[in-house]
Tab-separated table of C-alpha atoms in Angstrom:
chain	number	residue	atom	x	y	z
A	1	MET	CA	26.401	-46.765	25.709
A	2	SER	CA	23.294	-45.926	23.142
A	3	ALA	CA	20.155	-45.376	23.222
A	4	PRO	CA	18.163	-48.074	22.525
A	5	ALA	CA	16.705	-48.481	18.666
A	6	PRO	CA	12.230	-47.788	18.632
A	7	LEU	CA	13.960	-45.329	21.999
A	8	ARG	CA	15.815	-43.195	18.959
A	9	SER	CA	13.238	-43.987	16.061
A	10	ARG	CA	9.942	-42.796	18.498
A	11	VAL	CA	13.015	-39.200	18.519
A	12	SER	CA	13.009	-39.950	14.965
A	13	ALA	CA	9.785	-39.737	14.274
A	14	TRP	CA	8.904	-36.547	16.891
A	15	ASP	CA	11.583	-34.362	14.939
A	16	ARG	CA	9.893	-34.604	11.422
A	17	LYS	CA	6.876	-34.205	12.760
A	18	TYR	CA	7.245	-31.578	15.240
A	19	SER	CA	10.471	-29.469	14.371
A	20	PRO	CA	8.710	-28.121	10.908
A	21	TYR	CA	5.970	-25.966	13.240
A	22	LEU	CA	8.820	-24.690	15.570
A	23	TYR	CA	11.171	-22.982	12.933
A	24	ILE	CA	7.822	-21.190	12.293
A	25	SER	CA	6.882	-20.749	16.168
A	26	PRO	CA	9.171	-17.817	16.355
A	27	PHE	CA	7.323	-15.707	13.403
A	28	PHE	CA	3.451	-16.634	14.952
A	29	ILE	CA	5.177	-15.338	18.574
A	30	LEU	CA	5.936	-12.287	17.137
A	31	PHE	CA	2.581	-11.644	14.856
A	32	ALA	CA	0.856	-12.400	18.570
A	33	VAL	CA	2.033	-10.513	19.996
A	34	VAL	CA	2.996	-7.399	18.428
A	35	GLY	CA	0.032	-7.956	15.618
A	36	LEU	CA	-2.722	-9.856	16.810
A	37	PHE	CA	-3.192	-8.731	21.145
A	38	PRO	CA	-3.156	-5.366	19.387
A	39	LEU	CA	-5.547	-6.115	17.117
A	40	VAL	CA	-8.427	-7.852	19.891
A	41	TYR	CA	-6.958	-4.289	22.289
A	42	THR	CA	-7.925	-2.578	20.056
A	43	GLY	CA	-11.382	-3.836	19.044
A	44	TRP	CA	-11.673	-4.376	23.319
A	45	VAL	CA	-10.857	-0.562	24.310
A	46	ALA	CA	-13.325	0.525	21.125
A	47	MET	CA	-16.389	-1.187	22.835
A	48	HIS	CA	-15.778	0.835	26.393
A	49	ASP	CA	-16.562	4.104	27.934
A	50	TRP	CA	-12.276	4.472	27.886
A	51	ASP	CA	-10.315	7.879	28.895
A	52	LEU	CA	-6.705	9.003	28.884
A	53	ILE	CA	-6.212	9.220	32.412
A	54	MET	CA	-9.720	7.599	33.710
A	55	GLY	CA	-8.701	4.545	32.049
A	56	GLN	CA	-11.543	1.933	30.909
A	57	GLY	CA	-14.765	2.839	31.805
A	58	GLU	CA	-17.924	0.891	31.269
A	59	PHE	CA	-18.853	-1.470	28.425
A	60	ILE	CA	-20.962	0.893	25.795
A	61	GLY	CA	-20.903	-1.834	22.830
A	62	LEU	CA	-21.796	-0.383	19.690
A	63	GLU	CA	-21.493	3.656	20.884
A	64	ASN	CA	-18.394	4.630	20.081
A	65	PHE	CA	-18.634	3.025	16.201
A	66	VAL	CA	-22.326	5.560	16.005
A	67	GLN	CA	-20.855	8.100	17.201
A	68	VAL	CA	-18.479	7.964	14.576
A	69	LEU	CA	-20.341	7.637	12.420
A	70	GLY	CA	-22.739	9.644	12.983
A	71	GLN	CA	-20.286	11.975	12.823
A	72	SER	CA	-19.710	14.537	10.021
A	73	ALA	CA	-15.044	14.813	10.439
A	74	PHE	CA	-15.741	11.211	10.181
A	75	TRP	CA	-16.911	11.011	6.325
A	76	VAL	CA	-14.320	13.787	5.700
A	77	SER	CA	-11.570	12.034	6.676
A	78	LEU	CA	-12.483	8.824	4.598
A	79	ARG	CA	-12.943	11.357	1.026
A	80	ASN	CA	-9.526	13.060	2.161
A	81	THR	CA	-7.655	9.622	2.597
A	82	LEU	CA	-9.781	8.064	-0.335
A	83	SER	CA	-8.806	11.149	-2.899
A	84	ILE	CA	-5.909	11.521	-1.453
A	85	PHE	CA	-5.328	7.620	-2.625
A	86	VAL	CA	-6.188	7.891	-6.343
A	87	LEU	CA	-4.083	11.464	-6.397
A	88	SER	CA	-1.762	9.234	-5.323
A	89	THR	CA	-1.941	5.470	-6.991
A	90	GLY	CA	-3.050	6.442	-10.913
A	91	PRO	CA	-0.404	8.347	-11.228
A	92	GLN	CA	2.399	6.906	-9.335
A	93	VAL	CA	1.346	2.808	-11.434
A	94	VAL	CA	2.093	4.563	-14.409
A	95	LEU	CA	5.484	6.202	-13.843
A	96	ALA	CA	7.127	3.454	-12.223
A	97	ILE	CA	5.876	1.462	-14.648
A	98	ILE	CA	7.139	3.488	-17.512
A	99	ILE	CA	10.402	3.751	-15.589
A	100	ALA	CA	11.091	-0.388	-14.752
A	101	TYR	CA	11.074	0.053	-18.241
A	102	MET	CA	13.433	2.679	-19.278
A	103	LEU	CA	15.329	0.526	-16.323
A	104	ASP	CA	15.303	-2.832	-18.057
A	105	THR	CA	16.335	-1.763	-21.781
A	106	HIS	CA	20.315	-1.347	-21.995
A	107	LEU	CA	21.302	1.954	-20.691
A	108	ARG	CA	24.694	3.154	-19.988
A	109	ALA	CA	25.136	3.031	-15.982
A	110	ARG	CA	22.399	0.780	-15.475
A	111	THR	CA	23.321	0.205	-11.555
A	112	PHE	CA	23.783	4.091	-10.720
A	113	TRP	CA	20.397	5.297	-12.599
A	114	ARG	CA	18.447	1.870	-10.901
A	115	MET	CA	19.504	3.092	-6.964
A	116	GLY	CA	18.756	6.956	-7.645
A	117	VAL	CA	15.453	6.011	-8.531
A	118	LEU	CA	15.911	4.556	-5.107
A	119	LEU	CA	16.967	7.361	-3.262
A	120	PRO	CA	13.904	9.728	-2.132
A	121	TYR	CA	12.913	6.483	-0.783
A	122	VAL	CA	15.394	6.864	1.547
A	123	VAL	CA	14.326	10.214	2.545
A	124	THR	CA	12.972	10.400	5.482
A	125	PRO	CA	9.201	10.957	5.352
A	126	VAL	CA	9.290	14.695	8.020
A	127	ALA	CA	11.935	15.838	5.322
A	128	VAL	CA	9.708	14.931	2.017
A	129	ALA	CA	6.831	16.970	3.857
A	130	LEU	CA	8.967	20.477	5.298
A	131	ILE	CA	10.371	20.143	1.531
A	132	PHE	CA	6.676	20.032	-0.102
A	133	SER	CA	5.229	21.702	2.129
A	134	ASN	CA	7.646	24.858	1.252
A	135	LEU	CA	7.638	24.206	-2.284
A	136	PHE	CA	3.959	24.303	-1.995
A	137	SER	CA	3.068	27.692	0.617
A	138	GLN	CA	1.092	29.802	-0.756
A	139	ARG	CA	2.250	33.470	-0.270
A	140	PHE	CA	6.010	32.570	-0.937
A	141	GLY	CA	5.618	29.621	-2.687
A	142	LEU	CA	7.788	28.535	-5.661
A	143	VAL	CA	4.912	26.725	-7.426
A	144	ASN	CA	3.279	29.267	-7.204
A	145	SER	CA	5.614	31.961	-8.180
A	146	VAL	CA	6.421	30.122	-11.558
A	147	LEU	CA	2.613	29.736	-11.556
A	148	GLU	CA	2.041	33.719	-11.247
A	149	ALA	CA	5.101	33.853	-13.570
A	150	ILE	CA	4.096	32.325	-16.511
A	151	GLY	CA	0.207	34.369	-16.070
A	152	LEU	CA	-1.400	31.097	-14.466
A	153	GLY	CA	-1.657	32.518	-10.478
A	154	SER	CA	-2.008	31.414	-7.025
A	155	ILE	CA	-3.252	28.290	-6.233
A	156	GLY	CA	-4.759	28.092	-2.870
A	157	TRP	CA	-3.310	24.956	-2.137
A	158	GLN	CA	-2.981	24.787	1.117
A	159	SER	CA	-6.379	26.062	1.403
A	160	ASP	CA	-8.114	24.603	-0.898
A	161	VAL	CA	-9.556	20.393	-0.873
A	162	LEU	CA	-8.087	19.155	-4.893
A	163	PRO	CA	-5.373	21.342	-4.857
A	164	SER	CA	-4.337	21.004	-0.962
A	165	HIS	CA	-4.564	16.024	-2.104
A	166	LEU	CA	-2.601	17.533	-4.866
A	167	ALA	CA	-0.028	18.898	-3.410
A	168	ILE	CA	-0.186	16.181	-0.568
A	169	ALA	CA	-0.214	13.640	-3.840
A	170	SER	CA	3.088	14.463	-4.777
A	171	MET	CA	5.201	13.891	-1.880
A	172	VAL	CA	4.108	10.389	-1.573
A	173	ASN	CA	4.874	10.257	-5.363
A	174	PHE	CA	8.122	11.930	-4.953
A	175	ARG	CA	8.604	9.042	-2.409
A	176	TRP	CA	7.264	5.521	-3.501
A	177	THR	CA	7.619	5.747	-7.412
A	178	GLY	CA	10.682	4.585	-7.171
A	179	TYR	CA	11.162	1.343	-4.599
A	180	ASN	CA	7.592	0.639	-7.492
A	181	ALA	CA	9.278	0.704	-10.079
A	182	LEU	CA	12.603	-1.244	-8.950
A	183	ILE	CA	9.416	-4.128	-7.897
A	184	PHE	CA	8.325	-3.396	-11.558
A	185	LEU	CA	11.275	-4.113	-12.677
A	186	ALA	CA	12.667	-6.899	-10.958
A	187	ALA	CA	9.389	-8.822	-13.205
A	188	MET	CA	10.343	-7.798	-16.610
A	189	GLN	CA	13.792	-9.220	-15.610
A	190	ALA	CA	11.145	-12.358	-15.128
A	191	ILE	CA	9.706	-12.344	-18.545
A	192	PRO	CA	10.849	-14.276	-20.936
A	193	ARG	CA	12.559	-12.521	-24.141
A	194	ASP	CA	11.404	-14.840	-26.169
A	195	LEU	CA	8.236	-13.718	-26.891
A	196	TYR	CA	10.009	-10.016	-27.161
A	197	GLU	CA	11.642	-11.524	-30.384
A	198	GLN	CA	8.244	-13.857	-31.429
A	199	ALA	CA	6.866	-9.517	-31.705
A	200	GLU	CA	9.462	-8.260	-33.415
A	201	LEU	CA	9.083	-10.494	-36.027
A	202	ASP	CA	5.569	-10.627	-35.761
A	203	GLY	CA	6.731	-6.111	-37.174
A	204	ALA	CA	5.139	-4.969	-33.721
A	205	GLY	CA	6.911	-1.689	-31.848
A	206	LYS	CA	8.343	-0.962	-29.385
A	207	VAL	CA	5.798	0.712	-28.142
A	208	ARG	CA	3.523	-2.129	-29.520
A	209	GLN	CA	5.273	-5.124	-27.653
A	210	PHE	CA	4.757	-2.815	-24.072
A	211	LEU	CA	1.802	-2.172	-23.976
A	212	SER	CA	0.993	-6.045	-25.626
A	213	VAL	CA	3.372	-8.305	-24.032
A	214	THR	CA	4.977	-6.451	-21.104
A	215	VAL	CA	1.776	-4.707	-19.002
A	216	PRO	CA	0.408	-7.695	-19.740
A	217	MET	CA	2.849	-10.452	-18.403
A	218	LEU	CA	2.751	-7.813	-15.332
A	219	ARG	CA	-0.800	-7.817	-14.002
A	220	PRO	CA	-0.085	-10.463	-11.013
A	221	THR	CA	2.478	-7.168	-10.013
A	222	ILE	CA	-0.069	-4.389	-11.060
A	223	ILE	CA	-2.423	-5.951	-8.582
A	224	PHE	CA	0.465	-6.242	-5.355
A	225	VAL	CA	1.297	-2.999	-5.739
A	226	VAL	CA	-1.815	-1.444	-6.147
A	227	ILE	CA	-3.081	-3.367	-3.283
A	228	THR	CA	0.217	-2.294	-1.083
A	229	SER	CA	-0.067	1.208	-2.490
A	230	THR	CA	-4.381	1.319	-1.359
A	231	ILE	CA	-2.918	-0.098	2.400
A	232	GLY	CA	0.205	2.711	3.013
A	233	GLY	CA	-2.143	5.030	1.207
A	234	LEU	CA	-5.526	3.567	3.938
A	235	GLN	CA	-2.869	5.202	6.315
A	236	ILE	CA	-0.417	8.185	5.372
A	237	PHE	CA	-0.014	10.262	7.973
A	238	ASP	CA	3.810	12.317	8.230
A	239	GLU	CA	2.245	13.615	5.100
A	240	PRO	CA	0.099	15.853	6.230
A	241	ARG	CA	1.146	15.631	9.223
A	242	MET	CA	3.633	18.058	8.157
A	243	TYR	CA	2.042	20.120	6.069
A	244	ASP	CA	1.677	22.734	7.800
A	245	GLN	CA	2.970	24.218	11.036
A	246	TYR	CA	-0.865	23.178	13.005
A	247	GLY	CA	-0.578	18.951	12.126
A	248	ARG	CA	-3.880	19.435	11.871
A	249	GLY	CA	-5.583	18.886	8.476
A	250	GLY	CA	-6.036	22.093	7.976
A	251	THR	CA	-7.838	25.077	9.311
A	252	ASP	CA	-11.325	22.855	8.020
A	253	GLY	CA	-9.440	19.746	7.854
A	254	GLN	CA	-9.517	20.184	4.086
A	255	TRP	CA	-6.101	17.332	4.118
A	256	ARG	CA	-7.243	15.998	7.074
A	257	THR	CA	-7.086	12.022	6.453
A	258	MET	CA	-8.151	9.206	8.702
A	259	THR	CA	-4.722	8.421	10.823
A	260	LEU	CA	-5.157	12.028	11.456
A	261	TYR	CA	-8.705	12.210	13.334
A	262	LEU	CA	-7.458	9.645	14.793
A	263	TYR	CA	-4.790	11.021	16.467
A	264	GLU	CA	-6.440	14.018	16.958
A	265	LEU	CA	-9.414	11.795	19.179
A	266	GLY	CA	-7.048	9.824	21.048
A	267	TRP	CA	-4.268	12.206	21.892
A	268	THR	CA	-5.898	16.156	21.637
A	269	ARG	CA	-9.160	14.357	22.462
A	270	SER	CA	-8.826	12.628	24.698
A	271	ASP	CA	-11.635	9.436	24.319
A	272	PHE	CA	-9.576	6.565	23.308
A	273	GLY	CA	-12.741	5.014	23.210
A	274	THR	CA	-13.919	6.995	20.125
A	275	ALA	CA	-10.187	6.937	18.647
A	276	SER	CA	-10.882	3.152	18.828
A	277	ALA	CA	-13.436	2.469	17.010
A	278	VAL	CA	-11.707	4.688	14.267
A	279	ALA	CA	-8.745	2.523	14.274
A	280	VAL	CA	-11.024	-0.975	13.841
A	281	LEU	CA	-13.087	0.583	10.952
A	282	LEU	CA	-10.059	1.289	9.294
A	283	PHE	CA	-8.909	-1.420	9.978
A	284	LEU	CA	-12.314	-3.438	8.504
A	285	LEU	CA	-11.695	-0.386	4.883
A	286	ILE	CA	-7.814	-2.206	4.443
A	287	VAL	CA	-8.879	-5.817	4.747
A	288	ALA	CA	-12.012	-5.195	2.586
A	289	ILE	CA	-9.382	-3.349	0.112
A	290	GLY	CA	-7.931	-6.948	0.609
A	291	ILE	CA	-10.522	-9.297	-0.225
A	292	ILE	CA	-11.256	-7.623	-3.038
A	293	ASN	CA	-7.090	-8.337	-4.716
A	294	PHE	CA	-7.725	-11.068	-3.515
A	295	THR	CA	-10.871	-12.024	-5.931
A	296	ILE	CA	-9.348	-10.270	-8.664
A	297	THR	CA	-5.808	-12.218	-8.500
A	298	ARG	CA	-7.939	-15.285	-8.581
A	299	ARG	CA	-10.074	-14.707	-11.055
A	300	ILE	CA	-6.789	-13.828	-13.266
A	301	ALA	CA	-4.860	-16.464	-12.778
A	302	ASP	CA	-8.459	-18.575	-13.592
A	303	GLY	CA	-8.777	-17.326	-16.205
A	304	GLU	CA	-4.474	-17.477	-16.816
A	305	ALA	CA	-4.504	-21.291	-16.313
A	306	GLY	CA	-7.711	-21.410	-18.499
A	307	ARG	CA	-6.340	-19.935	-21.523
A	308	ALA	CA	-3.192	-21.881	-21.617
A	309	ALA	CA	-5.424	-24.903	-21.325
A	310	ARG	CA	-7.617	-24.125	-24.147
A	311	PRO	CA	-4.893	-24.961	-26.837
A	312	SER	CA	-3.590	-28.891	-25.630
A	313	LEU	CA	-7.681	-29.118	-25.413
A	314	LEU	CA	-7.689	-28.524	-28.712
A	315	LYS	CA	-5.382	-30.422	-29.583
A	316	ARG	CA	-6.337	-33.492	-28.378
A	317	LEU	CA	-9.551	-32.992	-29.520
A	318	LEU	CA	-7.429	-32.821	-33.399
A	319	ARG	CA	-6.477	-36.236	-32.084
A	320	ARG	CA	-9.702	-37.532	-31.305
A	321	GLY	CA	-11.173	-36.111	-35.049
A	322	SER	CA	-12.976	-34.215	-33.714
A	323	PRO	CA	-14.916	-31.071	-35.388
């Protein structure tokens, strides 16, 4: 016997109203378990005198944050993290755009080349770090051997601050340039081809088309790649950890990043409270950069919308007979 019509209509209404929330609930449940809870728990640990062996101690409020901000090691690790990020993100984005533009042309075996640029991303970070640590070794490294052969002398790739940052940034660029190039390639293929035809009719060459058509149309994608590279750069761990055999970020912390500093506090010194405070500060730094990225993206979108609306507004004024 079929259900009454009012009950059937009520069940149908509930299905339309609540089923969408049921479909998307697995994501929010998973995010709450593996994302939100660890974040809140880290903040809780950061406000306690927490030890690896003794566990939770007394509530001390913001003392861990004050202690971390008062240590020069924290500011050195922050400097190293931002320096490696700057040295890697800028060249990485530029090279990725150029490679994507080359892949977007009529190349033979385009699929082969597109798969080839992704191969460094497949290599594990540990393997990349081991290879580059040997390349930039101060005594027997290939880079210093080449520099000495051409008369430039050796460089302290593991003893000096800036050379060590350049070496680690080269690892990051090696792994992520091809990956970002494919993202830019997907964005380039979405650019209308008639824009290039119009630019060519106006006498613009390939370089001019690239600078005046391709790059402006890639601005949202560039912002996306920059912010993802920023987040990855702030969380860099494997490359500086495996850069030498000790994994401490150098004898004087030349390339100790914030994640390495956090690892040292948590597992070497067994001080989970200050380690959690560093993790919270790192999270706030990432959020701040995310807000900056959102603001820049919104301004660019508003500017493009305003430019798109001006011609239609001008046409309406001309129809009304306005001067």
